[in-house]
Structures are given as C-alpha cells and as structure tokens.
CSV table of C-alpha atoms in Angstrom, one decimal:
chain,number,residue,atom,x,y,z
C,1,MET,CA,97.4,93.2,123.7
C,2,ASN,CA,98.7,94.2,127.1
C,3,LYS,CA,101.7,96.5,127.8
C,4,ASP,CA,104.2,93.7,128.1
C,5,ASN,CA,103.1,92.1,124.8
C,6,LYS,CA,103.4,95.5,123.1
C,7,ALA,CA,106.9,96.1,124.4
C,8,GLN,CA,108.0,92.6,123.2
C,9,TYR,CA,106.3,93.2,119.8
C,10,ILE,CA,108.1,96.5,119.4
C,11,GLU,CA,111.4,94.9,120.3
C,12,ASP,CA,110.9,92.1,117.8
C,13,LEU,CA,109.9,94.5,115.1
C,14,ALA,CA,112.9,96.7,115.8
C,15,ALA,CA,115.2,93.7,115.6
C,16,GLU,CA,113.6,92.8,112.2
C,17,LEU,CA,114.1,96.4,110.9
C,18,THR,CA,117.7,96.3,112.1
C,19,GLN,CA,118.4,93.2,110.2
C,20,ALA,CA,116.5,94.1,107.1
C,21,ASN,CA,118.1,96.3,104.4
C,22,ILE,CA,115.0,96.2,102.3
C,23,PHE,CA,111.4,96.6,103.2
C,24,TYR,CA,108.3,98.1,101.7
C,25,LEU,CA,105.2,99.6,103.4
C,26,ALA,CA,101.9,99.0,101.6
C,27,ASP,CA,98.2,99.7,102.1
C,28,THR,CA,96.3,96.4,101.9
C,29,ALA,CA,93.0,97.8,103.2
C,30,ASP,CA,89.7,96.6,101.6
C,31,LEU,CA,91.3,93.4,100.4
C,32,SER,CA,89.2,90.3,101.2
C,33,VAL,CA,90.6,87.6,103.3
C,34,GLU,CA,90.9,85.3,100.3
C,35,THR,CA,92.7,88.0,98.3
C,36,ILE,CA,95.2,88.8,101.1
C,37,ASN,CA,95.8,85.1,101.5
C,38,GLN,CA,96.7,84.9,97.7
C,39,LEU,CA,99.1,87.8,98.2
C,40,ARG,CA,100.7,86.1,101.2
C,41,ARG,CA,101.0,82.9,99.2
C,42,ARG,CA,102.7,84.7,96.3
C,43,CYS,CA,105.0,86.4,98.8
C,44,PHE,CA,105.9,83.1,100.4
C,45,GLN,CA,106.7,81.5,97.0
C,46,GLN,CA,109.1,84.3,96.2
C,47,GLY,CA,110.9,84.4,99.6
C,48,ILE,CA,109.2,87.6,100.7
C,49,THR,CA,107.6,88.1,104.1
C,50,LEU,CA,104.4,90.1,104.5
C,51,ARG,CA,103.1,91.2,107.8
C,52,VAL,CA,100.3,93.5,108.8
C,53,VAL,CA,101.5,95.9,111.6
C,54,LYS,CA,100.0,98.7,113.8
C,55,ASN,CA,101.3,102.1,112.8
C,56,THR,CA,102.0,103.3,116.3
C,57,LEU,CA,104.0,100.2,117.1
C,58,LEU,CA,105.9,100.3,113.9
C,59,ALA,CA,106.7,104.0,114.5
C,60,LYS,CA,108.1,103.1,118.0
C,61,ALA,CA,110.1,100.3,116.5
C,62,MET,CA,111.6,102.6,113.9
C,63,ASP,CA,112.6,105.0,116.6
C,64,ARG,CA,114.5,102.3,118.4
C,65,VAL,CA,116.6,101.3,115.4
C,66,GLU,CA,120.0,103.0,115.8
C,67,GLY,CA,122.0,104.3,112.9
C,68,ARG,CA,119.0,104.6,110.5
C,69,ASN,CA,116.7,107.6,109.8
C,70,TYR,CA,113.2,106.5,109.1
C,71,ASP,CA,111.6,110.0,109.6
C,72,ASN,CA,110.3,110.2,106.0
C,73,LEU,CA,108.7,106.8,106.3
C,74,ALA,CA,107.0,107.6,109.6
C,75,SER,CA,105.1,110.3,107.7
C,76,VAL,CA,103.2,107.6,105.6
C,77,LEU,CA,102.1,105.6,108.6
C,78,SER,CA,98.4,106.2,108.5
C,79,GLY,CA,95.6,103.7,107.7
C,80,PRO,CA,96.2,100.0,107.5
C,81,THR,CA,99.9,99.1,106.9
C,82,ALA,CA,101.6,95.9,105.8
C,83,ILE,CA,105.3,95.6,105.9
C,84,ILE,CA,107.0,93.6,103.3
C,85,PHE,CA,110.5,92.3,103.9
C,86,SER,CA,112.7,91.0,101.1
C,87,GLU,CA,116.3,90.2,100.3
C,88,VAL,CA,116.0,91.5,96.7
C,89,GLY,CA,115.3,95.2,96.2
C,90,ASN,CA,113.0,95.0,93.3
C,91,ALA,CA,111.1,91.8,94.1
C,92,PRO,CA,108.3,93.3,96.2
C,93,ALA,CA,107.8,96.0,93.5
C,94,LYS,CA,107.5,93.4,90.8
C,95,LEU,CA,105.1,91.4,93.0
C,96,ILE,CA,102.9,94.4,93.7
C,97,LYS,CA,102.7,95.3,90.1
C,98,GLU,CA,101.9,91.8,89.1
C,99,PHE,CA,99.3,91.4,91.8
C,100,ARG,CA,97.6,94.7,90.8
C,101,LYS,CA,96.9,93.4,87.4
C,102,LYS,CA,93.8,91.7,88.9
C,103,ASN,CA,93.4,93.9,92.1
C,104,ASP,CA,93.4,97.6,93.0
C,105,LYS,CA,95.7,97.0,96.0
C,106,PRO,CA,98.3,96.8,97.6
C,107,VAL,CA,99.2,100.5,97.2
C,108,LEU,CA,102.8,101.4,97.9
C,109,LYS,CA,103.2,103.8,100.8
C,110,GLY,CA,107.0,103.8,101.0
C,111,ALA,CA,110.1,101.7,100.8
C,112,TYR,CA,113.5,101.5,102.4
C,113,ILE,CA,116.2,100.0,100.2
C,114,GLU,CA,119.8,100.1,101.4
C,115,GLU,CA,119.5,103.5,103.1
C,116,ALA,CA,117.4,105.0,100.3
C,117,ILE,CA,113.8,106.0,101.1
C,118,PHE,CA,111.1,106.0,98.4
C,119,ILE,CA,107.7,107.6,99.2
C,120,GLY,CA,104.5,107.1,97.3
C,121,ASP,CA,102.9,104.7,94.9
C,122,ASN,CA,104.4,106.7,92.0
C,123,GLN,CA,107.8,105.3,92.9
C,124,LEU,CA,106.8,101.7,92.0
C,125,ASP,CA,108.2,101.8,88.5
C,126,ALA,CA,111.5,103.2,89.8
C,127,LEU,CA,111.7,100.4,92.4
C,128,GLU,CA,110.9,97.8,89.9
C,129,ALA,CA,113.8,99.0,87.7
C,130,ILE,CA,116.3,98.6,90.5
C,131,LYS,CA,118.7,95.8,89.6
C,132,SER,CA,119.4,92.9,92.0
C,133,ARG,CA,122.9,92.1,93.1
C,134,GLU,CA,123.2,89.2,90.7
C,135,GLU,CA,122.0,91.4,87.8
C,136,LEU,CA,124.6,94.1,88.7
C,137,ILE,CA,127.4,91.5,88.9
C,138,GLY,CA,126.4,90.1,85.5
C,139,ASP,CA,126.4,93.6,84.0
C,140,ILE,CA,129.9,94.3,85.4
C,141,ILE,CA,131.3,91.0,84.1
C,142,GLY,CA,129.8,91.8,80.7
C,143,LEU,CA,131.4,95.2,80.7
C,144,LEU,CA,134.8,93.8,81.7
C,145,GLN,CA,134.7,91.1,79.0
C,146,SER,CA,133.7,93.5,76.2
C,147,PRO,CA,137.0,95.3,75.8
C,148,ALA,CA,138.9,92.0,75.8
C,149,LYS,CA,136.7,90.6,73.2
C,150,ASN,CA,137.1,93.7,71.0
C,151,VAL,CA,141.0,93.5,71.3
C,152,ILE,CA,141.0,89.8,70.5
C,153,SER,CA,138.7,90.1,67.5
C,154,GLY,CA,140.7,93.1,66.3
C,155,LEU,CA,144.0,91.1,66.5
C,156,THR,CA,142.6,88.0,64.8
C,157,GLY,CA,140.7,89.9,62.2
C,158,GLY,CA,143.4,92.5,61.5
C,159,GLY,CA,146.0,89.8,60.7
C,160,SER,CA,144.1,88.5,57.8
C,161,LYS,CA,143.4,92.1,56.5
C,162,ILE,CA,147.1,93.0,56.6
C,163,ALA,CA,148.0,89.8,54.8
C,164,GLY,CA,145.4,90.5,52.2
C,165,ILE,CA,146.6,94.1,51.7
C,166,LEU,CA,150.2,93.0,51.3
C,167,LYS,CA,149.3,90.3,48.8
C,168,THR,CA,147.3,92.8,46.7
C,169,LEU,CA,150.2,95.3,46.8
C,170,GLY,CA,152.6,92.5,45.8
C,171,GLU,CA,150.4,91.5,42.9
C,172,ARG,CA,150.3,95.1,41.6
C,173,ALA,CA,154.0,95.5,41.5
C-alpha cells in the first residue's frame, strides 16, 4: 500500500468512525480462513459489518475524528484487530458470545457505544445486557401503561366491592 492509498484508507476509516455510534474492536487472530468467513457470514446476516484493519491506520483515523475521544481505545490496538460496526449496541456482543460457543475467538478488545468506552473481554456480558432502542421504547411504554391499568382495574373492581359491602350492611340491618 503506497502513501496515497494509506491516506485515502485513513480518510475512509475516519469517515466511517464519524458516522458510527457503535463499534467493537476484536482480536480474530489464529482463526482459519473458513472460520473467519463463517463469522463474516453471520455478521452479514445480522446487518453487522466486520473489517480487519491495521492498528496504526486505525489509530490515525481515530485521531482525525473530531468531537470524540478514543484515547482509551487506542491503548488496545496491538496485535491483529477487526473492527465491527453495528446499528444495535448489543448485537455484536451477542454475536461474539454465540460464535465463541464453538471457537475460542474473537476476543473483545474494546467497544465504543454512544460515547461510552468499554475495555476488555470481561465487558462482554455488560455489553450483551445493553438494551436496544426498540427494547427501551417497549419498556417505557409498558411502564406508562401500568399505572393506567391499575387505576382502571381499581375503579372497575372497587365498584362491585362497594356494592357488595352496602348490600351486606343493608341485610344486617
């Protein structure tokens, strides 16, 4: 790769990082070609993009992105690195955990999710537990509906209780 190609690659990668609010950095070393192709296929099926990058070029691209601080992520750039872009915060974590049921890798190096940085493979469970936008909206709607359901059931159930009490008191007298 000559100097002009590297400069263009860095610019393209910086543009991708600017647009992406979610990406993971993973170590895919020692995976066979067949295994890495299976991983790419699973990524493609779930709308996730996986790309192997050179650490020095990725570090330069991170430096060019304005308004974001990737300093902590730059510290994990050693050895082979794959960058995984996604629209859903927990989708790559779920994919990695599922894929590792049969393979030792990929190992999570770090992740950037909506301005939060996660470092290390031990963060995989926390990343998997992050709820997607749709799940959060569903939870909020459920919480908003809950008080209304309680009031309605209280009013409808309470009317028959009051009538029953009054009838019993009337029969005693």
